[in-house]
Backbone atoms as SQL, in Angstrom:
CREATE TABLE atoms (id INTEGER PRIMARY KEY, chain TEXT, resi INTEGER, resn TEXT, atom TEXT, x REAL, y REAL, z REAL);
INSERT INTO atoms VALUES
  (1, 'A', 1, 'LYS', 'N', 10.637, 50.777, 17.233),
  (2, 'A', 1, 'LYS', 'CA', 9.612, 50.975, 15.971),
  (3, 'A', 1, 'LYS', 'C', 8.418, 49.903, 16.462),
  (4, 'A', 2, 'GLU', 'N', 7.248, 50.760, 15.942),
  (5, 'A', 2, 'GLU', 'CA', 6.558, 49.945, 15.517),
  (6, 'A', 2, 'GLU', 'C', 6.078, 49.256, 14.812),
  (7, 'A', 3, 'ARG', 'N', 5.810, 47.616, 14.770),
  (8, 'A', 3, 'ARG', 'CA', 5.495, 46.812, 13.954),
  (9, 'A', 3, 'ARG', 'C', 3.634, 46.783, 12.859),
  (10, 'A', 4, 'THR', 'N', 4.043, 46.871, 11.919),
  (11, 'A', 4, 'THR', 'CA', 2.449, 47.169, 11.390),
  (12, 'A', 4, 'THR', 'C', 2.232, 45.895, 10.265),
  (13, 'A', 5, 'ASP', 'N', 1.464, 45.271, 10.245),
  (14, 'A', 5, 'ASP', 'CA', 1.280, 44.043, 9.407),
  (15, 'A', 5, 'ASP', 'C', 0.946, 44.523, 8.448),
  (16, 'A', 6, 'ILE', 'N', 1.415, 43.692, 7.443),
  (17, 'A', 6, 'ILE', 'CA', 1.362, 43.882, 5.643),
  (18, 'A', 6, 'ILE', 'C', 0.488, 42.876, 5.368),
  (19, 'A', 7, 'LYS', 'N', -0.792, 43.061, 4.660),
  (20, 'A', 7, 'LYS', 'CA', -1.806, 41.907, 4.519),
  (21, 'A', 7, 'LYS', 'C', -1.767, 42.221, 2.761),
  (22, 'A', 8, 'LEU', 'N', -1.634, 41.355, 2.843),
  (23, 'A', 8, 'LEU', 'CA', -0.925, 40.683, 1.203),
  (24, 'A', 8, 'LEU', 'C', -2.917, 40.325, 0.470),
  (25, 'A', 9, 'LYS', 'N', -2.936, 40.504, -0.556),
  (26, 'A', 9, 'LYS', 'CA', -4.454, 39.895, -1.192),
  (27, 'A', 9, 'LYS', 'C', -3.986, 38.919, -1.654),
  (28, 'A', 10, 'MET', 'N', -4.767, 37.603, -1.181),
  (29, 'A', 10, 'MET', 'CA', -4.307, 36.582, -2.030),
  (30, 'A', 10, 'MET', 'C', -5.404, 36.025, -2.791),
  (31, 'A', 11, 'PRO', 'N', -5.422, 35.290, -4.346),
  (32, 'A', 11, 'PRO', 'CA', -6.502, 35.087, -4.829),
  (33, 'A', 11, 'PRO', 'C', -7.257, 34.013, -3.928),
  (34, 'A', 12, 'PRO', 'N', -8.731, 34.093, -4.140),
  (35, 'A', 12, 'PRO', 'CA', -8.935, 32.875, -3.201),
  (36, 'A', 12, 'PRO', 'C', -8.459, 31.493, -3.745),
  (37, 'A', 13, 'ALA', 'N', -8.866, 30.482, -3.075),
  (38, 'A', 13, 'ALA', 'CA', -8.451, 29.029, -3.399),
  (39, 'A', 13, 'ALA', 'C', -8.837, 28.391, -4.357),
  (40, 'A', 14, 'VAL', 'N', -8.793, 28.097, -5.356),
  (41, 'A', 14, 'VAL', 'CA', -9.608, 27.391, -6.083),
  (42, 'A', 14, 'VAL', 'C', -9.115, 25.545, -6.375),
  (43, 'A', 15, 'TYR', 'N', -10.544, 25.031, -5.961),
  (44, 'A', 15, 'TYR', 'CA', -10.508, 23.531, -5.790),
  (45, 'A', 15, 'TYR', 'C', -11.464, 23.233, -7.111),
  (46, 'A', 16, 'GLU', 'N', -11.029, 22.028, -7.242),
  (47, 'A', 16, 'GLU', 'CA', -11.179, 21.251, -8.437),
  (48, 'A', 16, 'GLU', 'C', -11.868, 19.611, -7.855),
  (49, 'A', 17, 'ARG', 'N', -13.019, 19.548, -8.086),
  (50, 'A', 17, 'ARG', 'CA', -13.398, 18.235, -7.947),
  (51, 'A', 17, 'ARG', 'C', -13.668, 17.073, -9.320),
  (52, 'A', 18, 'VAL', 'N', -13.089, 16.346, -8.774),
  (53, 'A', 18, 'VAL', 'CA', -12.625, 15.268, -9.963),
  (54, 'A', 18, 'VAL', 'C', -13.748, 14.138, -9.643),
  (55, 'A', 19, 'VAL', 'N', -14.566, 13.843, -10.499),
  (56, 'A', 19, 'VAL', 'CA', -15.571, 12.559, -10.378),
  (57, 'A', 19, 'VAL', 'C', -14.697, 11.550, -11.722),
  (58, 'A', 20, 'VAL', 'N', -14.510, 10.691, -11.334),
  (59, 'A', 20, 'VAL', 'CA', -14.373, 9.542, -12.087),
  (60, 'A', 20, 'VAL', 'C', -15.649, 8.285, -12.425),
  (61, 'A', 21, 'LYS', 'N', -15.929, 8.240, -13.373),
  (62, 'A', 21, 'LYS', 'CA', -16.813, 7.432, -13.847),
  (63, 'A', 21, 'LYS', 'C', -16.555, 6.174, -14.175),
  (64, 'A', 22, 'ASN', 'N', -17.203, 5.491, -14.104),
  (65, 'A', 22, 'ASN', 'CA', -16.954, 3.898, -14.188),
  (66, 'A', 22, 'ASN', 'C', -15.530, 3.450, -13.495),
  (67, 'A', 23, 'SER', 'N', -15.305, 3.496, -12.298),
  (68, 'A', 23, 'SER', 'CA', -14.169, 3.508, -12.143),
  (69, 'A', 23, 'SER', 'C', -14.100, 1.870, -11.223),
  (70, 'A', 24, 'PRO', 'N', -12.950, 1.664, -11.479),
  (71, 'A', 24, 'PRO', 'CA', -12.412, -0.311, -11.330),
  (72, 'A', 24, 'PRO', 'C', -13.108, -0.356, -10.336),
  (73, 'A', 25, 'VAL', 'N', -13.250, -1.676, -10.261),
  (74, 'A', 25, 'VAL', 'CA', -13.714, -2.443, -8.842),
  (75, 'A', 25, 'VAL', 'C', -12.380, -2.404, -8.123),
  (76, 'A', 26, 'TYR', 'N', -11.467, -2.798, -8.760),
  (77, 'A', 26, 'TYR', 'CA', -10.236, -3.554, -8.554),
  (78, 'A', 26, 'TYR', 'C', -8.938, -2.447, -8.642),
  (79, 'A', 27, 'GLN', 'N', -7.928, -2.162, -7.831),
  (80, 'A', 27, 'GLN', 'CA', -6.622, -1.792, -8.221),
  (81, 'A', 27, 'GLN', 'C', -5.430, -3.055, -8.173),
  (82, 'A', 28, 'TYR', 'N', -4.541, -2.839, -9.068),
  (83, 'A', 28, 'TYR', 'CA', -3.277, -3.800, -9.004),
  (84, 'A', 28, 'TYR', 'C', -2.090, -3.068, -7.961),
  (85, 'A', 29, 'MET', 'N', -1.502, -3.746, -7.051),
  (86, 'A', 29, 'MET', 'CA', -0.270, -3.446, -6.608),
  (87, 'A', 29, 'MET', 'C', 0.760, -4.421, -6.946),
  (88, 'A', 30, 'LYS', 'N', 1.930, -3.761, -7.190),
  (89, 'A', 30, 'LYS', 'CA', 3.074, -4.563, -7.342),
  (90, 'A', 30, 'LYS', 'C', 3.994, -4.228, -6.177),
  (91, 'A', 31, 'VAL', 'N', 4.564, -4.972, -5.219),
  (92, 'A', 31, 'VAL', 'CA', 5.011, -4.922, -4.077),
  (93, 'A', 31, 'VAL', 'C', 6.423, -6.151, -3.871),
  (94, 'A', 32, 'SER', 'N', 6.966, -5.495, -3.133),
  (95, 'A', 32, 'SER', 'CA', 8.388, -6.277, -2.764),
  (96, 'A', 32, 'SER', 'C', 8.620, -5.872, -1.390),
  (97, 'A', 33, 'LEU', 'N', 9.127, -7.311, -0.847),
  (98, 'A', 33, 'LEU', 'CA', 9.525, -7.244, 0.836),
  (99, 'A', 33, 'LEU', 'C', 10.918, -7.029, 0.693),
  (100, 'A', 34, 'VAL', 'N', 11.886, -6.153, 1.615),
  (101, 'A', 34, 'VAL', 'CA', 13.031, -6.355, 1.655),
  (102, 'A', 34, 'VAL', 'C', 13.231, -6.642, 3.218),
  (103, 'A', 35, 'LEU', 'N', 13.976, -7.982, 3.721),
  (104, 'A', 35, 'LEU', 'CA', 14.152, -8.231, 4.740),
  (105, 'A', 35, 'LEU', 'C', 15.772, -7.965, 5.036),
  (106, 'A', 36, 'GLU', 'N', 15.863, -7.916, 6.373),
  (107, 'A', 36, 'GLU', 'CA', 17.324, -7.315, 7.161),
  (108, 'A', 36, 'GLU', 'C', 18.286, -8.655, 6.613),
  (109, 'A', 37, 'LYS', 'N', 17.811, -10.210, 6.518),
  (110, 'A', 37, 'LYS', 'CA', 18.674, -11.388, 6.270),
  (111, 'A', 37, 'LYS', 'C', 18.052, -11.535, 4.807),
  (112, 'A', 38, 'ALA', 'N', 19.124, -11.331, 4.059),
  (113, 'A', 38, 'ALA', 'CA', 18.164, -11.164, 2.421),
  (114, 'A', 38, 'ALA', 'C', 18.062, -12.891, 2.510),
  (115, 'A', 39, 'GLN', 'N', 18.790, -13.788, 2.918),
  (116, 'A', 39, 'GLN', 'CA', 18.805, -14.988, 2.293),
  (117, 'A', 39, 'GLN', 'C', 17.225, -15.490, 2.969),
  (118, 'A', 40, 'THR', 'N', 16.684, -14.833, 3.768),
  (119, 'A', 40, 'THR', 'CA', 15.333, -15.334, 4.622),
  (120, 'A', 40, 'THR', 'C', 14.542, -15.836, 3.493),
  (121, 'A', 41, 'LYS', 'N', 13.615, -16.819, 3.379),
  (122, 'A', 41, 'LYS', 'CA', 13.066, -16.920, 1.982),
  (123, 'A', 41, 'LYS', 'C', 11.340, -17.611, 2.588),
  (124, 'A', 42, 'LEU', 'N', 10.199, -16.693, 1.783),
  (125, 'A', 42, 'LEU', 'CA', 9.263, -17.000, 2.419),
  (126, 'A', 42, 'LEU', 'C', 8.261, -17.654, 1.428),
  (127, 'A', 43, 'THR', 'N', 7.252, -18.099, 1.533),
  (128, 'A', 43, 'THR', 'CA', 6.081, -19.087, 0.524),
  (129, 'A', 43, 'THR', 'C', 5.212, -18.211, 0.481),
  (130, 'A', 44, 'ALA', 'N', 4.858, -17.949, -0.623),
  (131, 'A', 44, 'ALA', 'CA', 3.129, -17.382, -0.632),
  (132, 'A', 44, 'ALA', 'C', 2.331, -17.213, 0.123),
  (133, 'A', 45, 'VAL', 'N', 1.964, -18.368, 1.078),
  (134, 'A', 45, 'VAL', 'CA', 1.140, -18.102, 2.068),
  (135, 'A', 45, 'VAL', 'C', 1.875, -17.757, 3.116),
  (136, 'A', 46, 'GLU', 'N', 2.910, -17.614, 3.545),
  (137, 'A', 46, 'GLU', 'CA', 3.531, -16.728, 4.359),
  (138, 'A', 46, 'GLU', 'C', 3.733, -15.239, 4.166),
  (139, 'A', 47, 'PHE', 'N', 3.741, -14.998, 2.549),
  (140, 'A', 47, 'PHE', 'CA', 3.817, -13.560, 2.211),
  (141, 'A', 47, 'PHE', 'C', 2.408, -13.245, 2.292),
  (142, 'A', 48, 'LYS', 'N', 1.583, -13.759, 2.349),
  (143, 'A', 48, 'LYS', 'CA', 0.177, -13.312, 2.287),
  (144, 'A', 48, 'LYS', 'C', -0.286, -13.238, 3.622),
  (145, 'A', 49, 'HIS', 'N', 0.049, -13.900, 4.664),
  (146, 'A', 49, 'HIS', 'CA', 0.087, -14.090, 6.061),
  (147, 'A', 49, 'HIS', 'C', 0.604, -12.776, 6.626),
  (148, 'A', 50, 'LEU', 'N', 1.802, -12.476, 6.128),
  (149, 'A', 50, 'LEU', 'CA', 2.315, -11.238, 6.739),
  (150, 'A', 50, 'LEU', 'C', 1.567, -10.017, 6.493),
  (151, 'A', 51, 'ILE', 'N', 1.107, -9.611, 5.175),
  (152, 'A', 51, 'ILE', 'CA', 0.161, -8.595, 4.980),
  (153, 'A', 51, 'ILE', 'C', -1.101, -8.606, 5.705),
  (154, 'A', 52, 'THR', 'N', -1.689, -9.774, 6.052),
  (155, 'A', 52, 'THR', 'CA', -2.822, -10.072, 6.733),
  (156, 'A', 52, 'THR', 'C', -2.669, -9.103, 8.503),
  (157, 'A', 53, 'THR', 'N', -1.272, -9.836, 8.295),
  (158, 'A', 53, 'THR', 'CA', -0.856, -9.548, 10.129),
  (159, 'A', 53, 'THR', 'C', -1.144, -7.800, 9.947),
  (160, 'A', 54, 'GLY', 'N', -0.441, -7.409, 9.062),
  (161, 'A', 54, 'GLY', 'CA', -0.163, -5.825, 9.077),
  (162, 'A', 54, 'GLY', 'C', -1.397, -5.218, 9.123),
  (163, 'A', 55, 'LEU', 'N', -2.554, -5.601, 8.133),
  (164, 'A', 55, 'LEU', 'CA', -3.963, -5.242, 8.026),
  (165, 'A', 55, 'LEU', 'C', -4.113, -5.396, 9.736),
  (166, 'A', 56, 'LYS', 'N', -4.137, -6.572, 10.152),
  (167, 'A', 56, 'LYS', 'CA', -5.115, -6.708, 11.821),
  (168, 'A', 56, 'LYS', 'C', -4.172, -5.546, 12.893),
  (169, 'A', 57, 'SER', 'N', -3.349, -5.567, 12.450),
  (170, 'A', 57, 'SER', 'CA', -2.378, -4.722, 13.534),
  (171, 'A', 57, 'SER', 'C', -2.375, -3.452, 13.465),
  (172, 'A', 58, 'LEU', 'N', -2.900, -2.949, 12.330),
  (173, 'A', 58, 'LEU', 'CA', -3.022, -1.420, 12.395),
  (174, 'A', 58, 'LEU', 'C', -5.011, -1.326, 12.598),
  (175, 'A', 59, 'TYR', 'N', -5.409, -2.114, 11.832),
  (176, 'A', 59, 'TYR', 'CA', -6.911, -2.170, 11.923),
  (177, 'A', 59, 'TYR', 'C', -8.332, -3.083, 12.379),
  (178, 'A', 60, 'GLY', 'N', -7.456, -4.055, 13.304),
  (179, 'A', 60, 'GLY', 'CA', -8.014, -5.009, 13.929),
  (180, 'A', 60, 'GLY', 'C', -8.671, -5.906, 13.337),
  (181, 'A', 61, 'GLU', 'N', -9.502, -6.596, 13.901),
  (182, 'A', 61, 'GLU', 'CA', -10.454, -7.722, 13.118),
  (183, 'A', 61, 'GLU', 'C', -10.717, -7.611, 11.605),
  (184, 'A', 62, 'VAL', 'N', -11.066, -6.351, 11.887),
  (185, 'A', 62, 'VAL', 'CA', -12.071, -5.493, 10.504),
  (186, 'A', 62, 'VAL', 'C', -10.945, -5.799, 9.583),
  (187, 'A', 63, 'GLY', 'N', -10.135, -5.319, 9.563),
  (188, 'A', 63, 'GLY', 'CA', -8.825, -5.347, 8.688),
  (189, 'A', 63, 'GLY', 'C', -8.460, -6.134, 8.299),
  (190, 'A', 64, 'ALA', 'N', -8.344, -7.404, 8.994),
  (191, 'A', 64, 'ALA', 'CA', -7.842, -8.676, 8.928),
  (192, 'A', 64, 'ALA', 'C', -8.917, -9.293, 7.990),
  (193, 'A', 65, 'ALA', 'N', -9.757, -8.924, 7.781),
  (194, 'A', 65, 'ALA', 'CA', -11.047, -9.509, 7.070),
  (195, 'A', 65, 'ALA', 'C', -10.997, -8.616, 5.486),
  (196, 'A', 66, 'PHE', 'N', -10.176, -7.628, 5.563),
  (197, 'A', 66, 'PHE', 'CA', -10.093, -7.484, 4.393),
  (198, 'A', 66, 'PHE', 'C', -10.096, -8.149, 3.082),
  (199, 'A', 67, 'PRO', 'N', -10.481, -8.531, 2.157),
  (200, 'A', 67, 'PRO', 'CA', -10.258, -9.220, 1.122),
  (201, 'A', 67, 'PRO', 'C', -9.373, -8.449, 0.243),
  (202, 'A', 68, 'PHE', 'N', -8.148, -9.353, -0.101),
  (203, 'A', 68, 'PHE', 'CA', -7.247, -9.440, -1.524),
  (204, 'A', 68, 'PHE', 'C', -6.812, -10.302, -1.894),
  (205, 'A', 69, 'ASP', 'N', -6.463, -9.967, -3.094),
  (206, 'A', 69, 'ASP', 'CA', -5.748, -11.534, -3.525),
  (207, 'A', 69, 'ASP', 'C', -4.453, -11.751, -4.137),
  (208, 'A', 70, 'LEU', 'N', -3.377, -12.419, -3.673),
  (209, 'A', 70, 'LEU', 'CA', -1.959, -12.378, -4.354),
  (210, 'A', 70, 'LEU', 'C', -2.266, -13.171, -5.769),
  (211, 'A', 71, 'LEU', 'N', -2.005, -12.639, -6.951),
  (212, 'A', 71, 'LEU', 'CA', -2.009, -13.036, -7.989),
  (213, 'A', 71, 'LEU', 'C', -0.666, -13.626, -8.502),
  (214, 'A', 72, 'THR', 'N', 0.489, -13.012, -8.307),
  (215, 'A', 72, 'THR', 'CA', 1.537, -13.610, -8.522),
  (216, 'A', 72, 'THR', 'C', 2.632, -13.678, -7.060),
  (217, 'A', 73, 'PHE', 'N', 3.615, -14.323, -7.317),
  (218, 'A', 73, 'PHE', 'CA', 4.748, -14.125, -6.295),
  (219, 'A', 73, 'PHE', 'C', 5.680, -15.168, -6.579),
  (220, 'A', 74, 'GLU', 'N', 6.952, -14.127, -6.550),
  (221, 'A', 74, 'GLU', 'CA', 8.159, -14.418, -7.196),
  (222, 'A', 74, 'GLU', 'C', 8.830, -15.067, -5.818),
  (223, 'A', 75, 'GLU', 'N', 9.368, -16.070, -4.993),
  (224, 'A', 75, 'GLU', 'CA', 10.174, -16.187, -4.177),
  (225, 'A', 75, 'GLU', 'C', 11.217, -15.762, -4.164),
  (226, 'A', 76, 'ASP', 'N', 11.909, -15.906, -5.266),
  (227, 'A', 76, 'ASP', 'CA', 13.657, -15.552, -5.250),
  (228, 'A', 76, 'ASP', 'C', 13.982, -14.103, -4.862),
  (229, 'A', 77, 'THR', 'N', 12.889, -13.030, -5.505),
  (230, 'A', 77, 'THR', 'CA', 12.718, -11.761, -5.045),
  (231, 'A', 77, 'THR', 'C', 11.982, -11.417, -3.794),
  (232, 'A', 78, 'LEU', 'N', 10.923, -11.618, -3.618),
  (233, 'A', 78, 'LEU', 'CA', 9.669, -11.769, -2.747),
  (234, 'A', 78, 'LEU', 'C', 8.959, -10.338, -3.421),
  (235, 'A', 79, 'THR', 'N', 8.581, -10.964, -4.460),
  (236, 'A', 79, 'THR', 'CA', 8.119, -9.687, -4.892),
  (237, 'A', 79, 'THR', 'C', 6.428, -10.108, -5.188),
  (238, 'A', 80, 'ALA', 'N', 5.581, -9.664, -5.422),
  (239, 'A', 80, 'ALA', 'CA', 4.263, -10.261, -5.594),
  (240, 'A', 80, 'ALA', 'C', 3.397, -8.833, -6.551),
  (241, 'A', 81, 'VAL', 'N', 2.131, -9.312, -7.246),
  (242, 'A', 81, 'VAL', 'CA', 1.230, -8.683, -7.244),
  (243, 'A', 81, 'VAL', 'C', -0.097, -8.876, -6.708),
  (244, 'A', 82, 'LEU', 'N', -0.551, -7.806, -6.172),
  (245, 'A', 82, 'LEU', 'CA', -1.996, -7.918, -5.116),
  (246, 'A', 82, 'LEU', 'C', -3.020, -7.537, -6.072),
  (247, 'A', 83, 'ARG', 'N', -4.324, -8.001, -5.831),
  (248, 'A', 83, 'ARG', 'CA', -5.133, -7.199, -6.627),
  (249, 'A', 83, 'ARG', 'C', -6.230, -7.077, -5.459),
  (250, 'A', 84, 'ILE', 'N', -6.688, -5.532, -5.346),
  (251, 'A', 84, 'ILE', 'CA', -7.387, -4.805, -4.078),
  (252, 'A', 84, 'ILE', 'C', -8.304, -4.611, -4.578),
  (253, 'A', 85, 'TYR', 'N', -9.729, -4.388, -3.765),
  (254, 'A', 85, 'TYR', 'CA', -10.636, -3.308, -3.861),
  (255, 'A', 85, 'TYR', 'C', -10.202, -1.973, -3.977),
  (256, 'A', 86, 'SER', 'N', -10.916, -1.200, -4.948),
  (257, 'A', 86, 'SER', 'CA', -10.403, 0.171, -5.024),
  (258, 'A', 86, 'SER', 'C', -10.376, 0.721, -3.750),
  (259, 'A', 87, 'ARG', 'N', -11.632, 0.613, -3.200),
  (260, 'A', 87, 'ARG', 'CA', -11.653, 1.534, -1.926),
  (261, 'A', 87, 'ARG', 'C', -11.296, 1.304, -0.677),
  (262, 'A', 88, 'GLY', 'N', -10.389, -0.368, -0.962),
  (263, 'A', 88, 'GLY', 'CA', -9.355, -0.445, 0.559),
  (264, 'A', 88, 'GLY', 'C', -8.121, -0.121, -0.247),
  (265, 'A', 89, 'LEU', 'N', -7.429, 0.410, -1.059),
  (266, 'A', 89, 'LEU', 'CA', -6.392, 0.395, -1.751),
  (267, 'A', 89, 'LEU', 'C', -5.208, 1.247, -0.764),
  (268, 'A', 90, 'VAL', 'N', -5.979, 2.150, -0.054),
  (269, 'A', 90, 'VAL', 'CA', -5.129, 3.138, 0.796),
  (270, 'A', 90, 'VAL', 'C', -4.836, 2.637, 2.244),
  (271, 'A', 91, 'ARG', 'N', -6.002, 1.652, 2.466),
  (272, 'A', 91, 'ARG', 'CA', -5.648, 1.159, 3.624),
  (273, 'A', 91, 'ARG', 'C', -4.598, -0.207, 3.594),
  (274, 'A', 92, 'LEU', 'N', -4.753, -0.857, 2.623),
  (275, 'A', 92, 'LEU', 'CA', -3.398, -2.008, 2.402),
  (276, 'A', 92, 'LEU', 'C', -2.532, -0.687, 2.582),
  (277, 'A', 93, 'TRP', 'N', -2.351, -0.131, 1.849),
  (278, 'A', 93, 'TRP', 'CA', -1.126, 0.447, 1.467),
  (279, 'A', 93, 'TRP', 'C', -0.440, 1.198, 2.804),
  (280, 'A', 94, 'SER', 'N', -1.091, 1.573, 3.533),
  (281, 'A', 94, 'SER', 'CA', -0.923, 2.265, 4.765),
  (282, 'A', 94, 'SER', 'C', -0.231, 0.866, 5.777),
  (283, 'A', 95, 'SER', 'N', -1.066, -0.312, 5.837),
  (284, 'A', 95, 'SER', 'CA', -0.661, -1.043, 6.910),
  (285, 'A', 95, 'SER', 'C', 0.650, -1.963, 6.045),
  (286, 'A', 96, 'LEU', 'N', 0.736, -1.724, 5.131),
  (287, 'A', 96, 'LEU', 'CA', 2.490, -2.500, 4.564),
  (288, 'A', 96, 'LEU', 'C', 3.280, -1.473, 4.709),
  (289, 'A', 97, 'THR', 'N', 2.916, -0.223, 4.515),
  (290, 'A', 97, 'THR', 'CA', 4.262, 0.902, 5.214),
  (291, 'A', 97, 'THR', 'C', 4.544, 0.942, 6.299),
  (292, 'A', 98, 'LEU', 'N', 3.540, 0.761, 7.284),
  (293, 'A', 98, 'LEU', 'CA', 3.757, 0.335, 8.586),
  (294, 'A', 98, 'LEU', 'C', 4.511, -0.855, 9.515),
  (295, 'A', 99, 'LEU', 'N', 3.899, -1.709, 8.788),
  (296, 'A', 99, 'LEU', 'CA', 4.695, -2.876, 8.774),
  (297, 'A', 99, 'LEU', 'C', 5.946, -3.192, 8.967),
  (298, 'A', 100, 'GLY', 'N', 6.915, -3.645, 10.256),
  (299, 'A', 100, 'GLY', 'CA', 8.188, -3.570, 9.992),
  (300, 'A', 100, 'GLY', 'C', 9.074, -4.437, 10.543),
  (301, 'A', 101, 'PHE', 'N', 8.379, -5.857, 11.363),
  (302, 'A', 101, 'PHE', 'CA', 9.448, -6.546, 11.578),
  (303, 'A', 101, 'PHE', 'C', 8.631, -7.933, 10.858),
  (304, 'A', 102, 'PHE', 'N', 9.712, -8.987, 10.518),
  (305, 'A', 102, 'PHE', 'CA', 9.142, -10.328, 9.991),
  (306, 'A', 102, 'PHE', 'C', 9.928, -11.632, 10.854),
  (307, 'A', 103, 'GLN', 'N', 9.466, -12.177, 11.914),
  (308, 'A', 103, 'GLN', 'CA', 9.957, -13.469, 12.520),
  (309, 'A', 103, 'GLN', 'C', 11.584, -12.454, 13.075),
  (310, 'A', 104, 'GLN', 'N', 11.015, -11.475, 14.089),
  (311, 'A', 104, 'GLN', 'CA', 12.274, -11.011, 14.615),
  (312, 'A', 104, 'GLN', 'C', 13.173, -10.233, 13.606),
  (313, 'A', 105, 'GLN', 'N', 13.400, -9.808, 12.794),
  (314, 'A', 105, 'GLN', 'CA', 14.161, -9.113, 12.051),
  (315, 'A', 105, 'GLN', 'C', 13.294, -7.854, 11.117),
  (316, 'A', 106, 'ARG', 'N', 14.276, -7.078, 10.822),
  (317, 'A', 106, 'ARG', 'CA', 13.672, -5.679, 10.284),
  (318, 'A', 106, 'ARG', 'C', 12.881, -6.207, 8.872),
  (319, 'A', 107, 'CYS', 'N', 11.994, -5.533, 8.805),
  (320, 'A', 107, 'CYS', 'CA', 11.581, -6.007, 7.148),
  (321, 'A', 107, 'CYS', 'C', 10.569, -4.432, 6.503),
  (322, 'A', 108, 'ALA', 'N', 10.558, -4.320, 5.237),
  (323, 'A', 108, 'ALA', 'CA', 10.304, -3.218, 4.946),
  (324, 'A', 108, 'ALA', 'C', 9.157, -3.229, 3.520),
  (325, 'A', 109, 'PHE', 'N', 8.163, -3.082, 3.281),
  (326, 'A', 109, 'PHE', 'CA', 7.628, -3.296, 2.046),
  (327, 'A', 109, 'PHE', 'C', 7.761, -2.304, 1.016),
  (328, 'A', 110, 'ARG', 'N', 8.269, -2.359, -0.186),
  (329, 'A', 110, 'ARG', 'CA', 8.322, -1.240, -1.085),
  (330, 'A', 110, 'ARG', 'C', 7.021, -1.337, -2.288),
  (331, 'A', 111, 'VAL', 'N', 6.535, -0.393, -2.556),
  (332, 'A', 111, 'VAL', 'CA', 5.233, -0.741, -3.550),
  (333, 'A', 111, 'VAL', 'C', 6.121, -0.148, -5.022),
  (334, 'A', 112, 'LEU', 'N', 6.038, -1.015, -5.664),
  (335, 'A', 112, 'LEU', 'CA', 6.500, -0.772, -6.853),
  (336, 'A', 112, 'LEU', 'C', 5.822, 0.020, -7.909),
  (337, 'A', 113, 'GLN', 'N', 4.872, -0.535, -7.760),
  (338, 'A', 113, 'GLN', 'CA', 3.740, 0.247, -9.111),
  (339, 'A', 113, 'GLN', 'C', 2.239, -0.091, -8.627),
  (340, 'A', 114, 'VAL', 'N', 1.507, 0.964, -9.155),
  (341, 'A', 114, 'VAL', 'CA', 0.005, 0.892, -8.768),
  (342, 'A', 114, 'VAL', 'C', -0.588, 1.059, -10.133),
  (343, 'A', 115, 'SER', 'N', -1.514, -0.138, -10.229),
  (344, 'A', 115, 'SER', 'CA', -2.559, 0.035, -11.466),
  (345, 'A', 115, 'SER', 'C', -3.941, -0.328, -11.589),
  (346, 'A', 116, 'ARG', 'N', -4.613, 0.431, -12.351),
  (347, 'A', 116, 'ARG', 'CA', -6.225, 0.313, -12.146),
  (348, 'A', 116, 'ARG', 'C', -6.188, -0.851, -13.369),
  (349, 'A', 117, 'THR', 'N', -5.345, -1.797, -13.760),
  (350, 'A', 117, 'THR', 'CA', -5.511, -2.737, -15.000),
  (351, 'A', 117, 'THR', 'C', -4.513, -3.390, -14.620),
  (352, 'A', 118, 'SER', 'N', -4.807, -4.598, -14.836),
  (353, 'A', 118, 'SER', 'CA', -3.896, -5.931, -14.659),
  (354, 'A', 118, 'SER', 'C', -3.338, -6.490, -16.204),
  (355, 'A', 119, 'SER', 'N', -2.940, -5.348, -16.941),
  (356, 'A', 119, 'SER', 'CA', -2.043, -5.612, -18.001),
  (357, 'A', 119, 'SER', 'C', -0.756, -4.892, -18.028),
  (358, 'A', 120, 'TYR', 'N', -0.559, -4.707, -17.222),
  (359, 'A', 120, 'TYR', 'CA', 1.113, -3.960, -16.644),
  (360, 'A', 120, 'TYR', 'C', 1.822, -5.143, -16.829),
  (361, 'A', 121, 'THR', 'N', 3.393, -4.808, -17.430),
  (362, 'A', 121, 'THR', 'CA', 4.033, -6.222, -17.420),
  (363, 'A', 121, 'THR', 'C', 4.943, -6.274, -15.975),
  (364, 'A', 122, 'LEU', 'N', 5.297, -7.555, -15.413),
  (365, 'A', 122, 'LEU', 'CA', 6.115, -7.833, -14.092),
  (366, 'A', 122, 'LEU', 'C', 7.216, -7.559, -14.446);
């Protein structure tokens, strides 16, 4: 039998452009670090250095120079709140996602919450 192609009439794709006026300068990200050896402890300085290392490995020296602030850090749970320029949120998030080792042990960052304001509870 000879195959005949069936052409379906699809409605044209509809795209919507969303423009946010007065978008915030900063985004706030709550993250936690999961380590292979749960008893491993980090200081706030080591935690921030690990994030900077992830930025550098993915984006080079320019990425390592990307500014972000470590607003809070809980050593017991390895949970932190970061303040990032809105234009760099995706860059920081992707570097956290791809970071997989800390001191020869596997690790993973979990993004718990992202907010446009710092008023959320921890």
